Structure formats: structure tokens, C-alpha cells
C-alpha atoms as a printed R data frame, in Angstrom:
    type eleno elety resid chain resno       x      y      z
1   ATOM     1    CA   MET     A     1 -32.282 68.982 64.336
2   ATOM     2    CA   LYS     A     2 -35.647 67.241 64.176
3   ATOM     3    CA   ILE     A     3 -35.404 63.864 65.871
4   ATOM     4    CA   GLY     A     4 -38.332 62.402 63.954
5   ATOM     5    CA   LYS     A     5 -36.743 63.195 60.603
6   ATOM     6    CA   LEU     A     6 -33.235 61.879 61.142
7   ATOM     7    CA   ARG     A     7 -31.924 59.572 58.455
8   ATOM     8    CA   PHE     A     8 -31.553 55.933 59.498
9   ATOM     9    CA   SER     A     9 -27.811 56.230 58.947
10  ATOM    10    CA   THR     A    10 -27.768 59.102 61.452
11  ATOM    11    CA   TRP     A    11 -29.260 56.830 64.095
12  ATOM    12    CA   LEU     A    12 -26.545 54.272 63.333
13  ATOM    13    CA   PHE     A    13 -23.953 57.046 63.587
14  ATOM    14    CA   TRP     A    14 -25.106 57.999 67.079
15  ATOM    15    CA   ILE     A    15 -25.291 54.368 68.213
16  ATOM    16    CA   THR     A    16 -21.711 53.903 67.020
17  ATOM    17    CA   ILE     A    17 -20.447 57.098 68.652
18  ATOM    18    CA   VAL     A    18 -22.176 56.482 71.999
19  ATOM    19    CA   SER     A    19 -20.922 52.886 72.081
20  ATOM    20    CA   MET     A    20 -17.334 53.902 71.349
21  ATOM    21    CA   VAL     A    21 -17.333 56.799 73.802
22  ATOM    22    CA   GLY     A    22 -18.764 54.467 76.439
23  ATOM    23    CA   TYR     A    23 -16.040 51.939 75.644
24  ATOM    24    CA   ILE     A    24 -13.284 54.519 76.060
25  ATOM    25    CA   GLY     A    25 -14.819 55.746 79.310
26  ATOM    26    CA   TYR     A    26 -15.305 52.317 80.891
27  ATOM    27    CA   TYR     A    27 -12.217 50.469 79.705
28  ATOM    28    CA   GLY     A    28 -10.088 53.614 79.925
29  ATOM    29    CA   TYR     A    29 -11.051 53.898 83.604
30  ATOM    30    CA   TRP     A    30  -9.872 50.375 84.370
31  ATOM    31    CA   PHE     A    31  -6.734 50.891 82.286
32  ATOM    32    CA   MET     A    32  -5.855 54.011 84.280
33  ATOM    33    CA   LYS     A    33  -6.344 52.024 87.493
34  ATOM    34    CA   GLY     A    34  -3.825 49.475 86.254
35  ATOM    35    CA   GLN     A    35  -6.448 46.776 85.736
36  ATOM    36    CA   PRO     A    36  -6.869 46.508 81.941
37  ATOM    37    CA   LYS     A    37  -9.631 44.170 80.820
38  ATOM    38    CA   PHE     A    38  -7.962 43.126 77.556
39  ATOM    39    CA   HIS     A    39  -4.415 42.441 76.444
40  ATOM    40    CA   GLY     A    40  -3.021 45.463 74.590
41  ATOM    41    CA   GLN     A    41  -5.739 47.675 76.075
42  ATOM    42    CA   MET     A    42  -3.947 50.938 75.267
43  ATOM    43    CA   LEU     A    43  -3.792 50.086 71.576
44  ATOM    44    CA   LEU     A    44  -7.453 49.066 71.621
45  ATOM    45    CA   LEU     A    45  -8.444 52.398 73.190
46  ATOM    46    CA   VAL     A    46  -6.516 54.271 70.494
47  ATOM    47    CA   GLU     A    47  -8.155 52.162 67.778
48  ATOM    48    CA   VAL     A    48 -11.640 52.862 69.138
49  ATOM    49    CA   PHE     A    49 -10.841 56.577 69.322
50  ATOM    50    CA   ILE     A    50  -9.749 56.485 65.677
51  ATOM    51    CA   GLY     A    51 -13.039 54.707 64.983
52  ATOM    52    CA   ILE     A    52 -14.902 57.739 66.364
53  ATOM    53    CA   LEU     A    53 -13.011 59.993 63.952
54  ATOM    54    CA   ILE     A    54 -13.741 57.668 61.020
55  ATOM    55    CA   ALA     A    55 -17.432 57.525 61.954
56  ATOM    56    CA   SER     A    56 -17.597 61.322 61.852
57  ATOM    57    CA   LEU     A    57 -15.990 61.618 58.414
58  ATOM    58    CA   PRO     A    58 -19.102 61.115 56.226
59  ATOM    59    CA   PHE     A    59 -21.036 63.875 57.984
60  ATOM    60    CA   LEU     A    60 -18.015 66.181 57.949
61  ATOM    61    CA   ILE     A    61 -17.511 65.538 54.231
62  ATOM    62    CA   GLU     A    62 -21.202 66.181 53.564
63  ATOM    63    CA   LYS     A    63 -21.026 69.428 55.522
64  ATOM    64    CA   LEU     A    64 -18.036 70.647 53.526
65  ATOM    65    CA   GLY     A    65 -18.983 69.075 50.199
66  ATOM    66    CA   ASN     A    66 -21.763 69.650 47.742
67  ATOM    67    CA   PHE     A    67 -23.381 66.221 47.906
68  ATOM    68    CA   TYR     A    68 -25.003 63.604 50.119
69  ATOM    69    CA   PHE     A    69 -23.719 60.065 50.441
70  ATOM    70    CA   PRO     A    70 -26.063 57.279 49.291
71  ATOM    71    CA   GLN     A    71 -28.259 56.350 52.231
72  ATOM    72    CA   ILE     A    72 -27.761 52.606 51.791
73  ATOM    73    CA   GLU     A    73 -23.986 53.107 51.575
74  ATOM    74    CA   LEU     A    74 -23.906 54.884 54.934
75  ATOM    75    CA   VAL     A    75 -26.007 52.161 56.550
76  ATOM    76    CA   PHE     A    76 -23.535 49.428 55.601
77  ATOM    77    CA   PHE     A    77 -20.600 51.713 56.433
78  ATOM    78    CA   TYR     A    78 -21.727 52.168 60.039
79  ATOM    79    CA   ILE     A    79 -22.661 48.523 60.502
80  ATOM    80    CA   PHE     A    80 -19.217 47.510 59.208
81  ATOM    81    CA   LEU     A    81 -17.476 50.087 61.409
82  ATOM    82    CA   TYR     A    82 -19.388 48.914 64.476
83  ATOM    83    CA   MET     A    83 -18.566 45.274 63.799
84  ATOM    84    CA   SER     A    84 -14.908 45.743 62.911
85  ATOM    85    CA   ILE     A    85 -13.710 48.358 65.399
86  ATOM    86    CA   PHE     A    86 -16.114 48.359 68.354
87  ATOM    87    CA   LEU     A    87 -17.045 44.672 68.464
88  ATOM    88    CA   GLY     A    88 -14.167 43.083 66.543
89  ATOM    89    CA   SER     A    89 -11.174 44.926 67.979
90  ATOM    90    CA   GLY     A    90 -12.547 46.665 71.067
91  ATOM    91    CA   LEU     A    91 -14.497 43.735 72.521
92  ATOM    92    CA   GLN     A    92 -12.326 41.044 70.891
93  ATOM    93    CA   PHE     A    93 -15.112 39.504 68.819
94  ATOM    94    CA   TYR     A    94 -12.504 38.346 66.318
95  ATOM    95    CA   GLY     A    95 -12.387 35.210 68.425
96  ATOM    96    CA   VAL     A    96 -15.941 34.421 67.286
97  ATOM    97    CA   THR     A    97 -16.015 31.785 64.554
98  ATOM    98    CA   PHE     A    98 -16.219 33.286 61.040
99  ATOM    99    CA   TRP     A    99 -16.350 36.848 62.413
100 ATOM   100    CA   ASP     A   100 -13.901 38.068 59.763
101 ATOM   101    CA   LYS     A   101 -16.033 36.384 57.079
102 ATOM   102    CA   TYR     A   102 -19.082 38.352 58.187
103 ATOM   103    CA   GLU     A   103 -16.983 41.487 57.817
104 ATOM   104    CA   HIS     A   104 -15.927 40.449 54.319
105 ATOM   105    CA   VAL     A   105 -19.595 40.086 53.376
106 ATOM   106    CA   LEU     A   106 -20.439 43.536 54.754
107 ATOM   107    CA   SER     A   107 -17.420 45.253 53.220
108 ATOM   108    CA   ALA     A   108 -18.261 43.722 49.830
109 ATOM   109    CA   MET     A   109 -21.840 44.986 50.159
110 ATOM   110    CA   MET     A   110 -20.523 48.447 51.001
111 ATOM   111    CA   LEU     A   111 -18.133 48.477 48.035
112 ATOM   112    CA   ALA     A   112 -20.773 47.098 45.673
113 ATOM   113    CA   GLY     A   113 -23.022 49.912 46.886
114 ATOM   114    CA   LEU     A   114 -20.324 52.359 45.857
115 ATOM   115    CA   GLY     A   115 -20.362 50.706 42.442
116 ATOM   116    CA   PHE     A   116 -23.874 52.053 41.814
117 ATOM   117    CA   SER     A   117 -22.611 55.627 42.153
118 ATOM   118    CA   ILE     A   118 -19.571 54.927 39.976
119 ATOM   119    CA   PHE     A   119 -21.842 53.514 37.265
120 ATOM   120    CA   GLN     A   120 -23.967 56.653 37.418
121 ATOM   121    CA   GLY     A   121 -20.842 58.804 37.130
122 ATOM   122    CA   LEU     A   122 -19.794 56.970 33.965
123 ATOM   123    CA   LEU     A   123 -23.074 57.802 32.233
124 ATOM   124    CA   SER     A   124 -23.792 61.052 30.479
125 ATOM   125    CA   ALA     A   125 -26.142 63.539 32.128
126 ATOM   126    CA   ARG     A   126 -28.876 62.599 29.644
127 ATOM   127    CA   ASP     A   127 -28.930 58.935 30.668
128 ATOM   128    CA   ASN     A   128 -31.318 57.786 33.367
129 ATOM   129    CA   VAL     A   129 -29.771 55.167 35.639
130 ATOM   130    CA   SER     A   130 -33.194 53.913 36.728
131 ATOM   131    CA   ASN     A   131 -33.728 52.596 33.179
132 ATOM   132    CA   LYS     A   132 -30.696 50.306 33.477
133 ATOM   133    CA   PRO     A   133 -31.255 48.316 36.697
134 ATOM   134    CA   PHE     A   134 -29.608 45.113 35.446
135 ATOM   135    CA   LEU     A   135 -26.496 46.758 33.991
136 ATOM   136    CA   MET     A   136 -26.142 48.972 37.044
137 ATOM   137    CA   SER     A   137 -26.440 45.995 39.402
138 ATOM   138    CA   LEU     A   138 -24.057 43.903 37.304
139 ATOM   139    CA   PHE     A   139 -21.452 46.668 37.466
140 ATOM   140    CA   ALA     A   140 -21.938 46.993 41.231
141 ATOM   141    CA   PHE     A   141 -21.435 43.234 41.641
142 ATOM   142    CA   ALA     A   142 -18.294 43.259 39.500
143 ATOM   143    CA   PHE     A   143 -16.875 46.282 41.333
144 ATOM   144    CA   GLY     A   144 -17.467 44.836 44.808
145 ATOM   145    CA   THR     A   145 -15.979 41.485 43.811
146 ATOM   146    CA   THR     A   146 -12.946 43.074 42.152
147 ATOM   147    CA   CYS     A   147 -12.181 45.094 45.280
148 ATOM   148    CA   GLY     A   148 -12.174 41.841 47.247
149 ATOM   149    CA   VAL     A   149  -9.718 40.309 44.774
150 ATOM   150    CA   PHE     A   150  -7.387 43.304 45.076
151 ATOM   151    CA   TRP     A   151  -7.528 42.999 48.863
152 ATOM   152    CA   GLU     A   152  -6.373 39.387 48.624
153 ATOM   153    CA   LEU     A   153  -3.564 40.508 46.295
154 ATOM   154    CA   TYR     A   154  -2.541 43.028 48.954
155 ATOM   155    CA   GLU     A   155  -2.506 40.303 51.625
156 ATOM   156    CA   PHE     A   156  -0.474 38.019 49.348
157 ATOM   157    CA   THR     A   157   2.054 40.796 48.689
158 ATOM   158    CA   ALA     A   158   2.273 41.783 52.363
159 ATOM   159    CA   ASP     A   159   2.832 38.155 53.361
160 ATOM   160    CA   GLY     A   160   5.618 37.805 50.811
161 ATOM   161    CA   LEU     A   161   7.414 41.073 51.499
162 ATOM   162    CA   GLY     A   162   6.768 41.436 55.211
163 ATOM   163    CA   GLY     A   163   6.728 37.842 56.339
164 ATOM   164    CA   LEU     A   164   3.192 38.236 57.662
165 ATOM   165    CA   ASN     A   165   0.452 35.638 57.883
166 ATOM   166    CA   LEU     A   166  -2.551 37.582 56.600
167 ATOM   167    CA   GLN     A   167  -3.677 34.730 54.377
168 ATOM   168    CA   ARG     A   168  -3.369 32.210 57.206
169 ATOM   169    CA   TYR     A   169  -1.028 29.892 55.316
170 ATOM   170    CA   GLU     A   170   0.786 29.160 58.579
171 ATOM   171    CA   GLU     A   171  -0.586 27.802 61.840
172 ATOM   172    CA   ALA     A   172   1.397 27.632 65.094
173 ATOM   173    CA   GLY     A   173   4.625 28.017 63.118
174 ATOM   174    CA   ARG     A   174   3.742 25.167 60.753
175 ATOM   175    CA   LEU     A   175   3.182 25.742 57.035
176 ATOM   176    CA   LEU     A   176  -0.195 24.460 55.881
177 ATOM   177    CA   VAL     A   177  -0.396 22.269 52.781
178 ATOM   178    CA   GLY     A   178  -2.949 21.848 49.990
179 ATOM   179    CA   ARG     A   179  -6.540 22.966 50.560
180 ATOM   180    CA   ALA     A   180  -5.768 23.976 54.135
181 ATOM   181    CA   ALA     A   181  -3.338 26.629 52.884
182 ATOM   182    CA   LEU     A   182  -5.958 27.981 50.466
183 ATOM   183    CA   MET     A   183  -8.901 27.881 52.858
184 ATOM   184    CA   ASP     A   184  -8.654 31.411 54.298
185 ATOM   185    CA   THR     A   185  -8.155 33.101 50.931
186 ATOM   186    CA   MET     A   186 -10.891 31.148 49.172
187 ATOM   187    CA   THR     A   187 -13.457 31.616 51.947
188 ATOM   188    CA   ASP     A   188 -12.650 35.343 51.956
189 ATOM   189    CA   LEU     A   189 -13.318 35.481 48.208
190 ATOM   190    CA   ILE     A   190 -16.541 33.499 48.606
191 ATOM   191    CA   ALA     A   191 -17.651 35.954 51.306
192 ATOM   192    CA   ASP     A   192 -16.800 38.862 48.989
193 ATOM   193    CA   LEU     A   193 -18.788 37.291 46.151
194 ATOM   194    CA   THR     A   194 -21.730 36.709 48.467
195 ATOM   195    CA   GLY     A   195 -21.748 40.274 49.796
196 ATOM   196    CA   ALA     A   196 -21.384 41.851 46.363
197 ATOM   197    CA   PHE     A   197 -24.152 39.645 44.958
198 ATOM   198    CA   LEU     A   198 -26.519 40.470 47.824
199 ATOM   199    CA   MET     A   199 -25.975 44.208 47.378
200 ATOM   200    CA   ALA     A   200 -26.404 43.959 43.601
201 ATOM   201    CA   LEU     A   201 -29.599 41.945 44.091
202 ATOM   202    CA   ILE     A   202 -30.962 44.432 46.639
203 ATOM   203    CA   GLY     A   203 -30.261 47.333 44.285
204 ATOM   204    CA   TYR     A   204 -31.772 45.515 41.312
205 ATOM   205    CA   LEU     A   205 -34.979 44.632 43.160
206 ATOM   206    CA   MET     A   206 -35.295 48.171 44.510
207 ATOM   207    CA   MET     A   207 -35.004 49.744 41.060
208 ATOM   208    CA   LYS     A   208 -37.152 47.083 39.399
209 ATOM   209    CA   GLN     A   209 -39.977 47.660 41.854
210 ATOM   210    CA   ASP     A   210 -39.614 51.451 41.948
211 ATOM   211    CA   PRO     A   211 -37.262 53.093 39.396
212 ATOM   212    CA   SER     A   212 -37.079 56.252 41.500
213 ATOM   213    CA   SER     A   213 -35.507 54.275 44.376
214 ATOM   214    CA   SER     A   214 -32.163 54.557 42.567
215 ATOM   215    CA   ARG     A   215 -31.803 57.849 44.458
216 ATOM   216    CA   TYR     A   216 -31.005 55.818 47.588
217 ATOM   217    CA   LEU     A   217 -28.101 54.115 45.804
218 ATOM   218    CA   VAL     A   218 -26.192 57.056 44.334
219 ATOM   219    CA   PHE     A   219 -24.645 60.327 45.470
220 ATOM   220    CA   LYS     A   220 -27.048 63.253 45.345
221 ATOM   221    CA   SER     A   221 -26.195 66.884 44.781
222 ATOM   222    CA   LYS     A   222 -27.311 69.361 47.439
223 ATOM   223    CA   ARG     A   223 -28.551 71.593 44.639
224 ATOM   224    CA   GLN     A   224 -31.407 69.133 44.196
225 ATOM   225    CA   ASN     A   225 -32.423 69.703 47.831
226 ATOM   226    CA   PHE     A   226 -32.788 65.956 48.224
227 ATOM   227    CA   PHE     A   227 -32.863 64.779 51.845
228 ATOM   228    CA   SER     A   228 -32.807 68.444 52.908
229 ATOM   229    CA   SER     A   229 -35.386 67.776 55.616
230 ATOM   230    CA   TYR     A   230 -33.563 64.645 56.731
231 ATOM   231    CA   TYR     A   231 -30.152 66.228 57.179
232 ATOM   232    CA   PHE     A   232 -28.781 67.826 60.319
């Protein structure tokens, strides 16, 4: 493994892993001593451990598969994982104002990034995706936004069937009324729209400036030996 040639996403992977292992070591030590630092510490330790497994999945899949993940997709994946599991759950950053909205923006960017690869997969082998930057970006935007809508449908269904409060329509046992009841859902959708638009705009500008940069947005076959010197 050549340190100087690691992909940026690999650096993010190691930052995530080291942070989570450090978390388990430090907070696990105090938990074992009977002095947990957070409420529900055992569950948080398990969640962070699962986060380590999730962080390892892309590299494991690449090792076993015949492709490389889009570089930009991995970057947003690790940033989202770090924010949601390590900072959000592990260090209780969900108490920070609008923290979940930041995550909605990042998750929408990640899903919109996946939309670029899906668009490529829908084209025939003779088509060149770099010649269609606007259509490709428009599809990515629509895909990222649609995923956000389906997530809100899931929350609505879970609230109805399970008596949950995922859409924050209830506060301190009191049902909210009017705009207050819609605020969480609508701000989530606005965050999803924002994230998907930003990712679509980034992809469009990349391809408009350099058509060959589309290779950073889509899955690449190992047969093309792309990133071969950047992989470990």
C-alpha cells in the first residue's frame, strides 16, 4: 500500500475507523468501570461497532466484486457515516440544532451521486455519458429527491402503524397543529432538495468543465484498470 497514492475516500475510511475504535476503547473502558458517560452507553457502543462494519463494506465489496465505487460517492458516504454514527449517535450531536437536517443534505447528495451511475447503466454501451451532462445531472437530482420523498413516506407509515413520532407531529405528549405539525417533514424535504441539487450541480460543472471527469461519478470496471494505482 503506497501512502502517497491512497484515494481520498481511503483517508476518510481510516479517519472513521480510528475514531470509532477510539470511541469504543475510551467509552467502553468507562462503561466497564460502571461509569458510563452517556445514557444508553451499551447501545451506543454496539451502534458504533456496527458503524465500523458498515464503513468496511465498500472496500470489502470492491475486493470481492469486479468494480470500483465512484470516488465522490465514497467521500459523501464516509462523511455521512461519521456524522450520523460517530458524532450523531456516539457523541450525542443530535442535540445540536438542525443536525438531522445536515444529515438529510448529505444523504441526498450521496443518493444523487448514485443517480449518476444509474443513469449510465440505463444507457447503451455505445452512448457516452460525458456528452449528456445536463440530462445526467437532472436524473441525479430527481433520483436523490425521490429517495427523500420515499423516506418521508416510510416515516409517515411507521408513525401510523407503530405509533412512533418520526415526523415530529407530537411534542411532549401534545399533538402539534397546522404548520408546526408539518415543519419537520417539510424541512426534511427542503434539505433533501438542497442536497440533491448541490450534488447535481457539482456533477454538471465537473462534466461541463472536463467531460472525462464523469469517471469520478460512476462505477468503473476493474477490467479498465482505472484507479489501479490508487487502490489498496
